[in-house]
CSV table of C-alpha atoms and ligand atoms in Angstrom, one decimal:
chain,number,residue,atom,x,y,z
A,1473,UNK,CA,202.3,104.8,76.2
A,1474,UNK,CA,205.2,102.3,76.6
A,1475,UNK,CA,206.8,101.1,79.7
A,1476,UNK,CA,210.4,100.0,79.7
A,1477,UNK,CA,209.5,96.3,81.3
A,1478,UNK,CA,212.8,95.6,82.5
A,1479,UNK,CA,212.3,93.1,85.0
A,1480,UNK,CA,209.0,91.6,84.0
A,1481,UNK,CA,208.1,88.3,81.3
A,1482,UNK,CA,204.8,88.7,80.5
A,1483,UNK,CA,202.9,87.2,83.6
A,1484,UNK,CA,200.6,84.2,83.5
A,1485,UNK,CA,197.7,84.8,85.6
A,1486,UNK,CA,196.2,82.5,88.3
A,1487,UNK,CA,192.4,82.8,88.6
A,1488,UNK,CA,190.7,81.4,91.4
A,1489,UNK,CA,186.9,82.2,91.2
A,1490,UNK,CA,185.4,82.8,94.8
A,1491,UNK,CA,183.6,79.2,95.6
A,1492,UNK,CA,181.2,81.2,97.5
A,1493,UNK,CA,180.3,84.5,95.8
A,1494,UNK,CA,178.1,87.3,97.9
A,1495,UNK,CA,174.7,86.4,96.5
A,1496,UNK,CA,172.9,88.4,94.1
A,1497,UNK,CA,169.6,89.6,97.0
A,1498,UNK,CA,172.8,90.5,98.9
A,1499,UNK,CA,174.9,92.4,96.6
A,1500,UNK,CA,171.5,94.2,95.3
A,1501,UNK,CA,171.1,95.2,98.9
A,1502,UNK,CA,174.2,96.3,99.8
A,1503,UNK,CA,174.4,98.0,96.5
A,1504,UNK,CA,171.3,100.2,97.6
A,1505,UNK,CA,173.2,102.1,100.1
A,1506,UNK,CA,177.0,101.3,100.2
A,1507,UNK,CA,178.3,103.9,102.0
A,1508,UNK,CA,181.9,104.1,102.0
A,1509,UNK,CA,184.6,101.2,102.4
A,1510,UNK,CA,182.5,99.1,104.5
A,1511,UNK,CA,181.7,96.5,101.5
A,1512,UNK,CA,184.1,94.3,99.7
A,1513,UNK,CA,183.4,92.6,96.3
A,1514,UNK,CA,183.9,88.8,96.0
A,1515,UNK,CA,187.5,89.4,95.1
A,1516,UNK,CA,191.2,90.5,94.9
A,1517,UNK,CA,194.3,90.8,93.1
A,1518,UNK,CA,197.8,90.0,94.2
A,1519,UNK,CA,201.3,90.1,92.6
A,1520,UNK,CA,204.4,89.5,94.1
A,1521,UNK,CA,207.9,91.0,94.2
A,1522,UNK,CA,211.2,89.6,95.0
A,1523,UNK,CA,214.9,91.3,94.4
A,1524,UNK,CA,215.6,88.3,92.9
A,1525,UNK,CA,212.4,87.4,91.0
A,1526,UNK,CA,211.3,90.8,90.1
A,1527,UNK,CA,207.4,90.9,89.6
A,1528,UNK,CA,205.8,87.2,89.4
A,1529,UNK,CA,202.8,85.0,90.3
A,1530,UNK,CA,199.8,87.4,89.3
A,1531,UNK,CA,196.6,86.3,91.0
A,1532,UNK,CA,192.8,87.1,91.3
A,1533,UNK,CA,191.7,85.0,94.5
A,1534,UNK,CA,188.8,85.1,96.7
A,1535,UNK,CA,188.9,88.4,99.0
A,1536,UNK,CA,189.9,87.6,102.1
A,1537,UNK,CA,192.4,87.5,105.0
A,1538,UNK,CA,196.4,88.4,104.1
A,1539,UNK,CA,198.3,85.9,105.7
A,1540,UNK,CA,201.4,87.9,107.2
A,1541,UNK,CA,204.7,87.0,109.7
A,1542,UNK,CA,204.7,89.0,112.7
A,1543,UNK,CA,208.0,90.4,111.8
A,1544,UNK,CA,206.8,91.3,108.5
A,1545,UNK,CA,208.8,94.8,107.4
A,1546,UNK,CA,205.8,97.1,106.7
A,1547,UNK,CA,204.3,96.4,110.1
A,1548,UNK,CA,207.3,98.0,111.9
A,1549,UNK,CA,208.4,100.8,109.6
A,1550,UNK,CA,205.4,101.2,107.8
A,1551,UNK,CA,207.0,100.7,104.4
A,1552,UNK,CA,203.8,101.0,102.1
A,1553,UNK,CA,202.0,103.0,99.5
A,1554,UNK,CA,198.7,103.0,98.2
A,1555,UNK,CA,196.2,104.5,95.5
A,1556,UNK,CA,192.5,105.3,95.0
A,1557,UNK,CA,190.4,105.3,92.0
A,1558,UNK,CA,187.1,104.5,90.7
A,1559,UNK,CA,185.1,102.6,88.0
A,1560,UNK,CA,181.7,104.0,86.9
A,1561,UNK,CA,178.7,102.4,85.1
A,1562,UNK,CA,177.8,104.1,82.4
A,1563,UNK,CA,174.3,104.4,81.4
A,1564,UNK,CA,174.2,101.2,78.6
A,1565,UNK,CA,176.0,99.5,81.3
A,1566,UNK,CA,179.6,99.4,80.4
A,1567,UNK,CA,182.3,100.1,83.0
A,1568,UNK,CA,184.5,102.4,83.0
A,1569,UNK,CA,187.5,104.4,84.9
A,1570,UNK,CA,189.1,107.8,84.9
A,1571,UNK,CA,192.4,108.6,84.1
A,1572,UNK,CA,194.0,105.4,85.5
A,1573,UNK,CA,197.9,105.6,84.1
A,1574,UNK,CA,197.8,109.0,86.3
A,1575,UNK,CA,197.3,106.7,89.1
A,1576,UNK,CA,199.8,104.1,88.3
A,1577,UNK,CA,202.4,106.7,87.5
A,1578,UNK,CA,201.9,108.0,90.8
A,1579,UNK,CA,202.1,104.8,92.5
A,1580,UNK,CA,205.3,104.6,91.3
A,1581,UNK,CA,206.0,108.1,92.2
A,1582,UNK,CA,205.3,106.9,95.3
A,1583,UNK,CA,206.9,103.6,95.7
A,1584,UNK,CA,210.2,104.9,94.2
A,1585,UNK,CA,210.0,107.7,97.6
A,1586,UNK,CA,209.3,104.6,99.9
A,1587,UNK,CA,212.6,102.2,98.4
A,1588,UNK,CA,209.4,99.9,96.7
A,1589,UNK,CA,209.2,98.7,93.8
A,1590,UNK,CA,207.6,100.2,90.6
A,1591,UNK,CA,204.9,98.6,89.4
A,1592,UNK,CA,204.9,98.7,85.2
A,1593,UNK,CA,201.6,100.6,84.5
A,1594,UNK,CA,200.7,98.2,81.8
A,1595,UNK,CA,200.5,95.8,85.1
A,1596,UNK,CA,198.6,98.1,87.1
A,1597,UNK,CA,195.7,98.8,84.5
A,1598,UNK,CA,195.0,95.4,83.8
A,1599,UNK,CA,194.6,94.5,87.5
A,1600,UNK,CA,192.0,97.1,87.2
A,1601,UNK,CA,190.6,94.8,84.4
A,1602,UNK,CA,190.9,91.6,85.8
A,1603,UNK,CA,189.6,92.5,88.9
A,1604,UNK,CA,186.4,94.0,86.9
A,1605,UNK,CA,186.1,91.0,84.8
A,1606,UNK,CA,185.0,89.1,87.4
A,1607,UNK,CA,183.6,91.5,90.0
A,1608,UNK,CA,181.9,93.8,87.5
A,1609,UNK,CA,178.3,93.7,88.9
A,1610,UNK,CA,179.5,95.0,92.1
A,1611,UNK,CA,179.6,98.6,90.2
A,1612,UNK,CA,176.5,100.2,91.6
A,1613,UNK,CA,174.4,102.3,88.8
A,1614,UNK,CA,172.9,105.0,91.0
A,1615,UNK,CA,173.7,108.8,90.4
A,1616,UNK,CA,177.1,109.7,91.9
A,1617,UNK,CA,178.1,105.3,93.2
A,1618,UNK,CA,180.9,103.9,91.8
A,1619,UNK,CA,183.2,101.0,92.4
A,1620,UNK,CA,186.3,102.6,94.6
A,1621,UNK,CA,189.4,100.5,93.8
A,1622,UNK,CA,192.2,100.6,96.3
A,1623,UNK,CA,195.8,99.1,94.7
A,1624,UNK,CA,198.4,98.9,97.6
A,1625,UNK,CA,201.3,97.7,98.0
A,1626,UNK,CA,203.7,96.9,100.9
A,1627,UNK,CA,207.0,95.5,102.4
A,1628,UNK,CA,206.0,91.9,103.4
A,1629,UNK,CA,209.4,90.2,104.2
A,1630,UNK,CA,209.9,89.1,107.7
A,1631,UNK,CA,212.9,90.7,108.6
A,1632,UNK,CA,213.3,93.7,111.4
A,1633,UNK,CA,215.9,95.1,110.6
A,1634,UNK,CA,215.8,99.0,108.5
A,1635,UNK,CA,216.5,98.4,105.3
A,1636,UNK,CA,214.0,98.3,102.1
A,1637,UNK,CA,212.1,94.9,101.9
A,1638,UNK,CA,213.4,92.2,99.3
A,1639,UNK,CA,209.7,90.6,99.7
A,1640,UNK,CA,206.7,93.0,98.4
A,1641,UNK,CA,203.4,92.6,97.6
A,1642,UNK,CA,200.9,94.6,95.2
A,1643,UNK,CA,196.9,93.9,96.1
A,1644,UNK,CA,194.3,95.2,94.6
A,1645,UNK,CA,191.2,95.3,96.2
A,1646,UNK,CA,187.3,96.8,95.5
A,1647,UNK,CA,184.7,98.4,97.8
A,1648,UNK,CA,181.7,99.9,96.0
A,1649,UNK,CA,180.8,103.2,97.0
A,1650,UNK,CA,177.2,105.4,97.7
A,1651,UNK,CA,177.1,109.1,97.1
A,1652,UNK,CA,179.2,111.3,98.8
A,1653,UNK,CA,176.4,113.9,99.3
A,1654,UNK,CA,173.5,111.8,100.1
A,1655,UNK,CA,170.8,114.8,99.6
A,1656,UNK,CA,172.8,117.4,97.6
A,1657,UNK,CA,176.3,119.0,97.6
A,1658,UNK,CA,177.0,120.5,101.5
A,1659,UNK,CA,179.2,122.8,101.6
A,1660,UNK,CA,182.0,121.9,104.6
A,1661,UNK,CA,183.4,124.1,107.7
A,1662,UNK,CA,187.2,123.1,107.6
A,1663,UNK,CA,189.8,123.1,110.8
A,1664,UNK,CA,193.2,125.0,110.5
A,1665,UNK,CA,195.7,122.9,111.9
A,1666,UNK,CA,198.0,125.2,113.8
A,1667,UNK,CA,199.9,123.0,115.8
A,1668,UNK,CA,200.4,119.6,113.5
A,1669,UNK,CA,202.3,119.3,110.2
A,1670,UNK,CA,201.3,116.4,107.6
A,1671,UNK,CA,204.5,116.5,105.9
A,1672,UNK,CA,207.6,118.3,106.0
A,1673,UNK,CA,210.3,119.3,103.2
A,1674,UNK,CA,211.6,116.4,102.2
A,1675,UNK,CA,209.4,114.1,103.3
A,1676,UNK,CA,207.1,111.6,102.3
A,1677,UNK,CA,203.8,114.0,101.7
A,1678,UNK,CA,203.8,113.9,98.1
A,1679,UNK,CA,203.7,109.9,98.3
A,1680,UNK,CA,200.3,108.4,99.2
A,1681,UNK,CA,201.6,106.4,101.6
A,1682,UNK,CA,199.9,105.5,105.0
A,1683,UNK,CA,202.2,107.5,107.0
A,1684,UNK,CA,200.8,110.7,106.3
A,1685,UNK,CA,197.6,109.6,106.8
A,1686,UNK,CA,198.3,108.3,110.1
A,1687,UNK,CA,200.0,111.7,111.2
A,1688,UNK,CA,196.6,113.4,109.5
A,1689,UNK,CA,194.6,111.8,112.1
A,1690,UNK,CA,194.8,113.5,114.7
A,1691,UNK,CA,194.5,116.8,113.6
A,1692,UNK,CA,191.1,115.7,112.0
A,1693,UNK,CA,189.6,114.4,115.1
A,1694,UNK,CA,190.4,117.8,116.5
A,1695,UNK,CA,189.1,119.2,113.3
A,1696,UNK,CA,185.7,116.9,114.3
A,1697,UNK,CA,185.9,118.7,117.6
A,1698,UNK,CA,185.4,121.8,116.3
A,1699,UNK,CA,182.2,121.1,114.6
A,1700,UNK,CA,184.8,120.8,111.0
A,1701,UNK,CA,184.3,118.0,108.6
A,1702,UNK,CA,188.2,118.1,107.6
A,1703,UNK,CA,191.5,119.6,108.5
A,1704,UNK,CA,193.5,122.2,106.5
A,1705,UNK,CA,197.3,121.7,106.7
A,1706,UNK,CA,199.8,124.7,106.3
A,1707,UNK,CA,203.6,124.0,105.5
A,1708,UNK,CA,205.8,122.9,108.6
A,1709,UNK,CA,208.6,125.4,107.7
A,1710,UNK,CA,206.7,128.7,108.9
A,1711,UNK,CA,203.7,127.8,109.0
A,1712,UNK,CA,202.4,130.4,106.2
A,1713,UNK,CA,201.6,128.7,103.2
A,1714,UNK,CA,198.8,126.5,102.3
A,1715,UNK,CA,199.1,122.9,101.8
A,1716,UNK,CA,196.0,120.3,101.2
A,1717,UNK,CA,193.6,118.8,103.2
A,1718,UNK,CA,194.2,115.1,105.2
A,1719,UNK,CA,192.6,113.7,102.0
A,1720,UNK,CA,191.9,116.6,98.9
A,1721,UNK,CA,193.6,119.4,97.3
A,1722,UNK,CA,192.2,123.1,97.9
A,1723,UNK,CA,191.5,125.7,95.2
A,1724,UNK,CA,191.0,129.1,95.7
A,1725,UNK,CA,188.8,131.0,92.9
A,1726,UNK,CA,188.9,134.9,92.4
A,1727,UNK,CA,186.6,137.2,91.2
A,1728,UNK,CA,188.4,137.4,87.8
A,1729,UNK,CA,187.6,133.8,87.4
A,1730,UNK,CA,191.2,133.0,88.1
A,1731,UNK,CA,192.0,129.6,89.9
A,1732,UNK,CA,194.6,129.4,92.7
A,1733,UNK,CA,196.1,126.5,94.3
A,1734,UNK,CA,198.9,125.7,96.3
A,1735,UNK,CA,202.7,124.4,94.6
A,1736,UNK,CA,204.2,122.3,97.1
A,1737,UNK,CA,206.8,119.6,97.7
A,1738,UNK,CA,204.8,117.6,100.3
A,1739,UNK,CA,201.6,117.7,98.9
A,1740,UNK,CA,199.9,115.0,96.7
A,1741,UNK,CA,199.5,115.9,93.3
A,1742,UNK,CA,195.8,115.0,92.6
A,1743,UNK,CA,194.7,113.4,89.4
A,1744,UNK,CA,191.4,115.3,90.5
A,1745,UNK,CA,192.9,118.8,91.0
A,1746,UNK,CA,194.7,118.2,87.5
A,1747,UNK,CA,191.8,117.3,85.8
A,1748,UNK,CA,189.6,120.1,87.3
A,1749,UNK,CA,192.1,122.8,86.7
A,1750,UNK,CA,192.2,121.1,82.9
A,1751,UNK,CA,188.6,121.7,82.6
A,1752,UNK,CA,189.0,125.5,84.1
A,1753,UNK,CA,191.7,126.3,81.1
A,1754,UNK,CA,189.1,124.8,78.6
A,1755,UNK,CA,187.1,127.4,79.8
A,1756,UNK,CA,189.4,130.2,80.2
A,1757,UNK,CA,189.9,131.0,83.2
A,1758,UNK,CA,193.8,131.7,84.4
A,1759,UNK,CA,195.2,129.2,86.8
A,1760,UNK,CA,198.3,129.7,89.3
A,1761,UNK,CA,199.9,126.9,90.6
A,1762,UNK,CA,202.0,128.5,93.4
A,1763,UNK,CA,202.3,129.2,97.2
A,1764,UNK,CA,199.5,130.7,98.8
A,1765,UNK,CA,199.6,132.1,102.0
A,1766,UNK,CA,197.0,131.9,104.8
A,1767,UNK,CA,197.0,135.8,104.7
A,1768,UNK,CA,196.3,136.2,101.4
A,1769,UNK,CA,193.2,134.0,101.7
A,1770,UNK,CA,192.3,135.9,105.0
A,1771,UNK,CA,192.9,139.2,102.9
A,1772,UNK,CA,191.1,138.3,99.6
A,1773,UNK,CA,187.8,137.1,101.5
A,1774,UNK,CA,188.0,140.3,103.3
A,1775,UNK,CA,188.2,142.2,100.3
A,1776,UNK,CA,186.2,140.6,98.2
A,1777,UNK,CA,188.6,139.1,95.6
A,1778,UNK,CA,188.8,135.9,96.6
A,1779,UNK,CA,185.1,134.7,96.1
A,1780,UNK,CA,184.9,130.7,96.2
A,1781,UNK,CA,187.0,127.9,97.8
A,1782,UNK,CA,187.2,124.3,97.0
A,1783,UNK,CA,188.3,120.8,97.8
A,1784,UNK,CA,189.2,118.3,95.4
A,1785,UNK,CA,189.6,114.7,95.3
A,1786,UNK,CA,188.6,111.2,94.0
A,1787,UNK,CA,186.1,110.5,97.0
A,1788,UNK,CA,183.8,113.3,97.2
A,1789,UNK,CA,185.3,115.0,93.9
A,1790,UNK,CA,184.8,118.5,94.6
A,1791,UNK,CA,183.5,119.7,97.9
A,1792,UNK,CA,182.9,123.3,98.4
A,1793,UNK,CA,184.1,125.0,101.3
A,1794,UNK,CA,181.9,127.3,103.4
A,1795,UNK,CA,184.2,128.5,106.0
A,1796,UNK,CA,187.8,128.2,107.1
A,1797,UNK,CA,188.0,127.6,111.0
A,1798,UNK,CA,191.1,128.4,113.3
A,1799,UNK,CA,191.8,129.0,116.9
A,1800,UNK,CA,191.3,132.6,116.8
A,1801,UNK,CA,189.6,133.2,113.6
A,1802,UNK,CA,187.2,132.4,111.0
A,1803,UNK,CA,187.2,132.8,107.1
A,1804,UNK,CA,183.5,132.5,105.3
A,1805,UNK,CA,180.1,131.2,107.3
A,1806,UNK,CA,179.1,127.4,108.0
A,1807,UNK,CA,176.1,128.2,105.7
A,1808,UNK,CA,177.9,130.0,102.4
A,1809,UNK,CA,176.4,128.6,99.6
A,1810,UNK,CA,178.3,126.7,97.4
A,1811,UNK,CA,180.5,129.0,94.7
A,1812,UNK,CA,178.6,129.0,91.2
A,1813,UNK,CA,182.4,128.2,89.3
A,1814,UNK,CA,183.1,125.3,91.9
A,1815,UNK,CA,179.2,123.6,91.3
A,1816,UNK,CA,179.7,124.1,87.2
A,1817,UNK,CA,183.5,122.3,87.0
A,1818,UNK,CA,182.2,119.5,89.4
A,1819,UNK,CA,179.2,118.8,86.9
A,1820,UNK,CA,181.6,118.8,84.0
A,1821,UNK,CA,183.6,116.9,85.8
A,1822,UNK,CA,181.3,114.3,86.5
A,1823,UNK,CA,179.1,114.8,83.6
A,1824,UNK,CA,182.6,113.1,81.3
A,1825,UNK,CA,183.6,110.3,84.2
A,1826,UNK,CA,180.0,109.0,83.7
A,1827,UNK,CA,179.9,109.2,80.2
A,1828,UNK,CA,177.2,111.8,80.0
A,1829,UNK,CA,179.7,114.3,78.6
A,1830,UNK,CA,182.3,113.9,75.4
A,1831,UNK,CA,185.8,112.9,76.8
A,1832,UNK,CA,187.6,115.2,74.9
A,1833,UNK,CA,191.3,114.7,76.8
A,1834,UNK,CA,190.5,110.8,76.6
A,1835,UNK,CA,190.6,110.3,80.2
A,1836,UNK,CA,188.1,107.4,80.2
A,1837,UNK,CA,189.6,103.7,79.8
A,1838,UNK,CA,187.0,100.8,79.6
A,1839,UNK,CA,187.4,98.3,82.0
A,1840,UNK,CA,184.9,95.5,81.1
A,1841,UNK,CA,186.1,94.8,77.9
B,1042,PLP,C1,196.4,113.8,100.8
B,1042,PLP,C2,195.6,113.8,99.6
B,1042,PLP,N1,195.6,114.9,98.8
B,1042,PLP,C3,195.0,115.0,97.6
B,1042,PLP,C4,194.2,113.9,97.2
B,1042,PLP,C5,193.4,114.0,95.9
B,1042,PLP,O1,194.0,113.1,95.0
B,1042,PLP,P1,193.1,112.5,93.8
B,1042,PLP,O2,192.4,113.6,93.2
B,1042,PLP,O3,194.1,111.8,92.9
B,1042,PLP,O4,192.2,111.6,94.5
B,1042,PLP,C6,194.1,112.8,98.0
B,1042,PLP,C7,193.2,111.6,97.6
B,1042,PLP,O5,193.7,110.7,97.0
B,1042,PLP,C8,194.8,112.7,99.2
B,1042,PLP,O6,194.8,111.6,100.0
């Protein structure tokens, strides 16, 4: 793939090793039960921006506090965006991630929708390596741990006033990351959100920026309130249509083995949703891309048709649903078993970003090398 670098001379790298690296006992121990987001590794990436400058002074630096101005843009008008991937040990030890010009495309997608920058993918992979390159034993090789890699980017300038920043910043930062299921796949209860909307037409929601996070939480802590492990958002023009989850795309599956999922302006498109639908065309099965009511959902459980429903995204990558929740209503039971199709296309899944499967779409790129 090329990338017109318009504004960018290839960029010399700083590299600052961290003087004083998490120890090995340490890592090892936090690497024996990580959890999620609650670890760093040793350290981080940053590049700068300027109108002027254009993309400049690329560095890997020990992780650690962002020095910021009060006044600086993104902390008033929230002028950010963000991505999420992962890097997997494979089993002779090599590193590896999945599909990670998807991600930098979108980050673009996204920064173009917040007035930021675009990054040049070329730029955004090789963070991924640098970082790796010097942080690669803080991939965990347990079943189902990886090394979740957060690239963000946001408006540092010190200026209030509304206009798009002339000062950015891309980081680049690593937190590895246990199993998602510790004990086996759960299927999970999800809330309806009836009276919040994450994004409206027009809007930011098909931009992973924080925004729509911060307008997802609470909804989920009401979905937490009903005994719900995540929240189910419909689309704010008449409420009707299915939209995504705070943090995954849904998938309905039919009893022809057809696979339905929501088209939508204000939803993120998710490299995991693409990849899985990918894998259910290998296969044969039909797959519709297009609005889905709530009522058809409600109707196709009732009659039988619609036989399985699923979440997907990079954290947990699929996540079968047992039950949709509302005010007045409920679709499924808490303890539905997990759908056969759903369990069979996350193990594919899986099986290839681990290596124990052929990558036959050439998803994987190798990071430590
Ligand atoms: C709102 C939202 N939708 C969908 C997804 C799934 O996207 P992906 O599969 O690229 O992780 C995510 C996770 O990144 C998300 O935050």
């Amino acid at each position: 793939m090329t990338i017109p670098l318009t504004d960018v001379t290839p960029l010399l790298w700083q590299v600052t090793p961290n003087p004083e690296p998490t120890s090995v006992e340490e890592r090892e121990k936090i690497l024996t039960d990580p959890g999620f987001g609650e670890h760093f590794t040793d350290h981080m990436i940053d590049i700068c921006w300027s109108a002027q400058g254009g993309w400049h002074r690329p560095r890997v630096s020990p992780y650690g506090p962002i020095q910021l101005e009060p006044s600086a843009a993104v902390l008033h008008y929230a002028q950010e965006v963000f991505e999420g991937l992962k890097a997997y040990r494979h089993a002779d030890g090599s590193i590896w991630t999945f599909r990670p010009e998807s991600n930098g495309r979108r980050m673009q997608r996204s920064a173009h929708r917040l007035a930021l920058p675009e990054l040049p993918v070329e730029y955004f992979v090789e963070s991924l390596r640098r970082l790796i390159a010097l942080d690669g034993d803080w991939v965990p090789s347990a079943p189902e741990t990886s090394l979740y890699l957060r690239p963000f980017m946001f408006a540092k300038e010190a200026f209030l006033g509304v206009r798009p920043a002339n000062k950015v910043a891309f980081y680049l930062i690593a937190s590895p990351a246990g199993a998602y299921f510790k004990g086996g796949i759960a299927p999970v209860s999800i809330w309806l959100s009836d009276q919040f909307s994450r994004a409206g037409v027009g809007g930011t929601g098909s931009a992973k920026t924080g925004g729509n996070y911060a307008a997802s939480l609470l909804p989920q802590s009401e979905a937490y309130e009903h005994g719900c492990a995540q929240v189910l958002f419909l689309d704010s023009n008449e409420g009707k249509y299915l939209e995504e989850l705070g943090g995954m795309n849904v998938v309905l599956v039919y009893s022809d083995g057809t696979l339905v999922t929501p088209a939508s302006d204000s939803i993120l498109e998710g490299v995991t949703l693409d990849s899985i639908l990918q894998l259910a065309r290998d296969r044969g099965h039909r797959v519709e891309q297009r609005p889905v009511s709530l009522d058809e959902w409600k109707a196709g459980v009732a009659s039988g048709d619609i036989v399985e429903a699923f979440a997907c995204g990079t954290a947990a990558v699929v996540t079968p649903i047992a039950q949709l929740k509302g005010r007045d209503f409920s679709i499924g039971a808490a303890d539905a078993p997990a759908g056969e199709l759903t369990m069979s296309l996350r193990q594919e899944l899986t099986d290839i970003q681990y290596g124990r499967a052929d990558d036959k779409h050439g998803w994987l790129t190798r990071l430590d090398s």
